[in-house]
Tab-separated table of C-alpha atoms and ligand atoms in Angstrom:
chain	number	residue	atom	x	y	z
U	1	MET	CA	93.529	106.003	74.754
U	2	PRO	CA	94.038	103.816	77.821
U	3	THR	CA	96.189	100.671	77.547
U	4	TYR	CA	95.001	97.380	79.000
U	5	ILE	CA	97.323	94.410	79.374
U	6	VAL	CA	96.055	90.964	80.438
U	7	LEU	CA	98.753	88.708	81.915
U	8	LEU	CA	97.713	85.128	81.228
U	9	GLY	CA	99.300	81.970	82.608
U	10	PRO	CA	98.926	79.181	85.163
U	11	PRO	CA	99.126	79.693	88.941
U	12	GLY	CA	102.717	80.117	90.092
U	13	VAL	CA	104.221	80.975	86.715
U	14	GLY	CA	105.229	84.469	87.866
U	15	LYS	CA	102.416	86.812	86.778
U	16	GLY	CA	102.277	88.736	90.063
U	17	THR	CA	106.071	89.020	90.270
U	18	GLN	CA	106.242	90.416	86.749
U	19	ALA	CA	103.241	92.694	87.192
U	20	ASN	CA	104.863	94.262	90.273
U	21	ILE	CA	108.023	94.963	88.266
U	22	LEU	CA	106.220	96.256	85.166
U	23	ALA	CA	103.833	98.470	87.111
U	24	ASP	CA	106.886	100.265	88.545
U	25	THR	CA	108.048	101.210	85.045
U	26	ALA	CA	104.694	101.619	83.275
U	27	SER	CA	102.279	104.394	84.145
U	28	ILE	CA	99.411	101.965	84.729
U	29	PRO	CA	98.464	100.207	87.969
U	30	HIS	CA	98.771	96.485	88.681
U	31	ILE	CA	95.357	94.990	89.398
U	32	SER	CA	95.459	91.507	90.892
U	33	SER	CA	92.069	89.873	91.418
U	34	GLY	CA	93.653	87.532	93.986
U	35	ASP	CA	95.064	90.502	95.965
U	36	LEU	CA	91.672	92.242	95.851
U	37	PHE	CA	89.972	89.127	97.242
U	38	ARG	CA	92.639	88.779	99.957
U	39	GLU	CA	92.137	92.441	100.953
U	40	ASN	CA	88.400	91.814	101.232
U	41	ILE	CA	89.037	88.715	103.345
U	42	ALA	CA	91.391	90.653	105.665
U	43	GLU	CA	88.778	93.415	106.049
U	44	LYS	CA	86.010	90.828	106.569
U	45	THR	CA	83.739	92.418	103.960
U	46	ASP	CA	80.675	90.515	102.682
U	47	LEU	CA	82.547	89.825	99.447
U	48	GLY	CA	85.553	88.553	101.400
U	49	MET	CA	83.384	86.191	103.454
U	50	LEU	CA	81.746	84.800	100.305
U	51	ALA	CA	85.014	84.450	98.391
U	52	GLN	CA	87.022	82.801	101.154
U	53	ALA	CA	85.396	79.373	100.920
U	54	TYR	CA	86.125	79.131	97.191
U	55	ILE	CA	89.685	80.399	97.514
U	56	ASN	CA	90.590	77.995	100.322
U	57	LYS	CA	89.467	75.065	98.179
U	58	GLY	CA	91.322	76.358	95.112
U	59	GLU	CA	88.047	76.861	93.223
U	60	LEU	CA	87.179	79.986	91.255
U	61	VAL	CA	85.001	82.612	92.899
U	62	PRO	CA	81.713	82.941	90.929
U	63	ASP	CA	81.938	85.159	87.841
U	64	ASP	CA	79.338	87.757	88.876
U	65	LEU	CA	81.126	88.555	92.159
U	66	THR	CA	84.515	88.698	90.452
U	67	ILE	CA	83.342	90.875	87.573
U	68	SER	CA	81.682	93.465	89.807
U	69	MET	CA	84.806	93.670	92.005
U	70	ILE	CA	87.020	94.327	88.938
U	71	ARG	CA	84.500	96.765	87.510
U	72	SER	CA	84.617	98.985	90.587
U	73	ARG	CA	88.437	98.786	90.687
U	74	LEU	CA	88.733	99.860	87.020
U	75	HIS	CA	86.485	102.841	87.738
U	76	GLN	CA	88.996	104.268	90.212
U	77	PRO	CA	90.891	107.366	89.007
U	78	ASP	CA	94.359	105.754	88.980
U	79	CYS	CA	93.155	103.518	86.102
U	80	LYS	CA	92.572	106.430	83.726
U	81	ASN	CA	95.565	105.409	81.552
U	82	GLY	CA	94.698	101.717	81.661
U	83	ALA	CA	95.663	98.736	83.796
U	84	LEU	CA	97.845	95.668	84.017
U	85	LEU	CA	95.449	92.838	84.842
U	86	ASP	CA	96.852	89.835	86.714
U	87	GLY	CA	94.510	86.890	87.372
U	88	PHE	CA	91.515	88.355	85.556
U	89	PRO	CA	89.884	87.211	83.319
U	90	ARG	CA	89.988	83.540	84.294
U	91	THR	CA	86.920	82.290	82.379
U	92	ILE	CA	85.411	82.983	78.962
U	93	VAL	CA	82.436	84.662	80.691
U	94	GLN	CA	84.862	87.029	82.448
U	95	ALA	CA	86.664	87.751	79.165
U	96	HIS	CA	83.374	88.783	77.521
U	97	ALA	CA	82.504	90.932	80.531
U	98	LEU	CA	85.921	92.601	80.368
U	99	GLU	CA	85.380	93.616	76.745
U	100	LYS	CA	82.063	95.183	77.640
U	101	LEU	CA	83.574	96.894	80.650
U	102	LEU	CA	86.552	98.349	78.755
U	103	GLY	CA	84.082	99.709	76.195
U	104	GLU	CA	82.862	101.987	79.002
U	105	PHE	CA	86.314	103.631	78.906
U	106	ASN	CA	86.656	103.548	75.081
U	107	GLY	CA	89.317	100.917	75.638
U	108	LYS	CA	90.010	97.332	74.656
U	109	VAL	CA	92.407	94.538	75.568
U	110	ASP	CA	95.657	95.607	73.874
U	111	TYR	CA	98.145	92.832	74.730
U	112	VAL	CA	97.904	89.365	76.209
U	113	PRO	CA	101.342	88.036	77.169
U	114	TYR	CA	100.885	84.341	77.933
U	115	ILE	CA	103.549	83.162	80.379
U	116	ASN	CA	103.892	79.406	80.582
U	117	ALA	CA	106.091	76.806	82.324
U	118	PRO	CA	105.922	73.026	82.935
U	119	GLU	CA	103.762	71.848	85.845
U	120	PRO	CA	106.607	70.668	88.160
U	121	ILE	CA	108.037	74.205	88.044
U	122	LEU	CA	104.632	75.663	88.989
U	123	VAL	CA	104.305	73.329	91.974
U	124	GLU	CA	107.837	74.152	93.155
U	125	ARG	CA	107.211	77.881	92.853
U	126	LEU	CA	103.824	77.836	94.615
U	127	SER	CA	105.010	75.688	97.494
U	128	GLY	CA	107.997	77.986	98.165
U	129	ARG	CA	106.085	81.267	97.776
U	130	TRP	CA	106.049	83.804	100.613
U	131	THR	CA	103.727	86.798	100.351
U	132	CYS	CA	103.866	90.159	102.117
U	133	LYS	CA	100.940	90.922	104.411
U	134	GLU	CA	100.644	94.630	103.667
U	135	ASN	CA	100.996	94.920	99.889
U	136	GLY	CA	101.238	91.438	98.383
U	137	HIS	CA	104.934	91.654	97.421
U	138	ILE	CA	106.094	88.201	96.359
U	139	TYR	CA	109.147	86.135	97.371
U	140	HIS	CA	110.356	82.566	97.025
U	141	GLU	CA	112.286	80.804	99.764
U	142	LYS	CA	114.972	79.662	97.284
U	143	ASN	CA	114.522	81.516	93.976
U	144	ASN	CA	113.876	85.021	95.263
U	145	PRO	CA	114.435	85.199	99.036
U	146	PRO	CA	113.976	88.421	101.028
U	147	LYS	CA	117.123	90.064	102.454
U	148	ARG	CA	115.893	89.329	105.998
U	149	SER	CA	114.029	86.081	106.553
U	150	GLY	CA	110.277	86.583	107.029
U	151	ILE	CA	110.358	90.360	106.349
U	152	CYS	CA	109.359	92.177	103.140
U	153	ASP	CA	112.245	94.153	101.555
U	154	GLU	CA	109.848	96.773	100.177
U	155	ASP	CA	107.703	97.717	103.156
U	156	GLY	CA	109.091	95.814	106.183
U	157	SER	CA	105.844	93.904	106.754
U	158	GLU	CA	105.604	90.264	107.754
U	159	LEU	CA	105.751	87.500	105.101
U	160	TYR	CA	103.314	84.577	105.262
U	161	GLN	CA	102.543	81.402	103.338
U	162	ARG	CA	99.138	81.533	101.690
U	163	GLU	CA	96.648	78.908	102.872
U	164	ASP	CA	95.942	77.975	99.229
U	165	ASP	CA	99.661	77.396	98.521
U	166	LYS	CA	99.495	74.135	100.543
U	167	SER	CA	100.039	71.077	98.394
U	168	GLU	CA	96.493	69.595	98.036
U	169	THR	CA	95.059	72.987	97.064
U	170	VAL	CA	97.925	73.705	94.664
U	171	VAL	CA	97.124	70.560	92.671
U	172	ASN	CA	93.437	71.527	92.484
U	173	ARG	CA	94.248	75.105	91.419
U	174	ILE	CA	96.353	73.854	88.526
U	175	ALA	CA	93.524	71.480	87.459
U	176	VAL	CA	90.991	74.333	87.673
U	177	TYR	CA	93.314	76.445	85.527
U	178	PHE	CA	93.468	73.804	82.775
U	179	LYS	CA	89.700	73.353	82.763
U	180	GLN	CA	88.414	76.912	83.145
U	181	THR	CA	91.192	79.350	82.233
U	182	ALA	CA	93.281	77.606	79.554
U	183	PRO	CA	90.466	78.091	76.944
U	184	LEU	CA	91.385	81.800	77.074
U	185	ILE	CA	94.689	80.985	75.350
U	186	ASP	CA	92.896	80.117	72.102
U	187	TYR	CA	90.341	82.839	72.630
U	188	TYR	CA	93.007	85.562	72.634
U	189	ARG	CA	95.192	83.810	70.060
U	190	LYS	CA	92.315	83.911	67.564
U	191	GLN	CA	92.057	87.658	68.157
U	192	GLY	CA	95.772	88.065	67.360
U	193	LEU	CA	96.483	89.454	70.849
U	194	LEU	CA	98.465	86.582	72.382
U	195	THR	CA	102.270	86.458	72.645
U	196	GLU	CA	103.918	83.492	74.338
U	197	VAL	CA	106.667	84.002	76.911
U	198	ASP	CA	108.831	81.231	78.394
U	199	GLY	CA	108.119	81.467	82.116
U	200	ALA	CA	110.775	78.884	83.017
U	201	GLN	CA	113.446	81.562	82.482
U	202	SER	CA	114.862	83.718	85.272
U	203	ILE	CA	112.739	86.592	86.623
U	204	GLU	CA	114.992	89.095	84.779
U	205	LYS	CA	114.695	87.293	81.443
U	206	VAL	CA	110.909	87.032	81.692
U	207	THR	CA	110.753	90.784	82.418
U	208	ALA	CA	112.894	91.496	79.344
U	209	SER	CA	110.605	89.343	77.152
U	210	LEU	CA	107.531	91.163	78.457
U	211	MET	CA	109.089	94.590	77.947
U	212	ALA	CA	109.927	93.644	74.354
U	213	ILE	CA	106.271	92.732	73.686
U	214	ILE	CA	104.914	95.948	75.152
U	215	GLU	CA	107.524	98.192	73.488
U	216	LYS	CA	107.217	96.510	70.088
U	217	LYS	CA	103.487	96.993	69.865
U	218	GLY	CA	103.321	100.243	71.867
V	1	ADP	P1	101.569	83.884	89.883
V	1	ADP	O1	101.137	85.313	90.170
V	1	ADP	O2	101.575	83.595	88.413
V	1	ADP	O3	100.792	82.897	90.667
V	1	ADP	P2	103.982	84.587	91.381
V	1	ADP	O4	104.475	85.823	90.723
V	1	ADP	O5	103.270	84.741	92.670
V	1	ADP	O6	103.078	83.743	90.347
V	1	ADP	O7	105.233	83.605	91.548
V	1	ADP	C1	105.099	82.327	92.163
V	1	ADP	C2	106.391	82.011	92.922
V	1	ADP	O8	107.466	81.796	91.995
V	1	ADP	C3	106.874	83.114	93.864
V	1	ADP	O9	107.423	82.504	94.994
V	1	ADP	C4	107.945	83.853	93.045
V	1	ADP	O10	108.943	84.437	93.883
V	1	ADP	C5	108.533	82.730	92.197
V	1	ADP	N1	108.942	83.143	90.854
V	1	ADP	C6	108.283	84.008	90.028
V	1	ADP	N2	108.920	84.107	88.835
V	1	ADP	C7	109.998	83.271	88.899
V	1	ADP	C8	111.053	82.929	87.977
V	1	ADP	N3	111.085	83.443	86.736
V	1	ADP	N4	111.982	82.065	88.391
V	1	ADP	C9	111.934	81.513	89.623
V	1	ADP	N5	110.969	81.793	90.545
V	1	ADP	C10	110.013	82.667	90.186
V	2	ADP	P1	97.650	82.684	91.696
V	2	ADP	O1	98.268	83.907	91.105
V	2	ADP	O2	98.559	81.969	92.577
V	2	ADP	O3	96.946	81.840	90.690
V	2	ADP	P2	95.596	84.426	92.674
V	2	ADP	O4	96.134	85.228	93.776
V	2	ADP	O5	95.490	85.044	91.317
V	2	ADP	O6	96.443	83.095	92.616
V	2	ADP	O7	94.150	83.870	93.031
V	2	ADP	C1	93.914	83.222	94.254
V	2	ADP	C2	92.501	82.678	94.251
V	2	ADP	O8	91.553	83.761	94.144
V	2	ADP	C3	92.139	81.759	93.082
V	2	ADP	O9	92.543	80.419	93.310
V	2	ADP	C4	90.613	81.918	93.036
V	2	ADP	O10	89.995	81.180	94.082
V	2	ADP	C5	90.437	83.390	93.347
V	2	ADP	N1	90.445	84.206	92.119
V	2	ADP	C6	91.402	85.097	91.729
V	2	ADP	N2	91.084	85.649	90.558
V	2	ADP	C7	89.903	85.098	90.172
V	2	ADP	C8	89.063	85.245	89.026
V	2	ADP	N3	89.399	86.064	88.039
V	2	ADP	N4	87.928	84.515	88.977
V	2	ADP	C9	87.579	83.691	89.981
V	2	ADP	N5	88.338	83.488	91.069
V	2	ADP	C10	89.494	84.182	91.177
């Protein structure tokens, strides 16, 4: 049976950082909806062109576009053992669609670690985030700097600051999270799938908390 993990939490809490670490140790791929959109934007696909306007404003991309993008990603062969989902679902409509979609693989959502931290920490993390151009590896100018300034440790590619990590957009993204994504906390809690993790801890401690959740239930 495949295993599906949904990483839930506000923008900047550390979902992508943790998913990169966990995907190295687990035998399931890290699927980031944000990375998939950014790849489409870089390749100037129709989806990328449509998504860009929403992303730059810090709004959510419409559900139908997002769901069909994730659906085709989950159908790729490397997902046969499951997936670690980062940034999807972000609305109740997407959560329903995910259940239907995982049914196609005889799977279901198995764990929902909910990583949380106070808003000032999120703002500080987003405004100091540097992202790798090639593969989306994540750094922070103070908390998790690369060995060489501006260069990714993993693949040597250039680091850049995301357009939507600028301050006005950051504030809107956090507001959008509270309105549209936070209802998923109760949704998954009611299903007995949610486990809370303190995202204000160090990267290493958050990883240890996540590993404990996955090992305990797995
Ligand atoms: P998300 O995917 O939830 O938006 P990221 O993983 O991209 O979050 O992390 C946001 C920023 O915070 C990045 O710059 C990252 O290096 C940094 N960061 C992630 N986890 C921690 C942590 N536990 N402590 C300090 N900084 C962190
Ligand atoms: P972060 O981890 O910092 O919250 P992401 O990289 O996950 O940011 O997402 C960046 C942007 O991509 C979001 O602000 C939104 O515009 C769009 N996006 C990503 N995932 C989704 C989704 N599941 N539904 C709608 N829009 C999404």
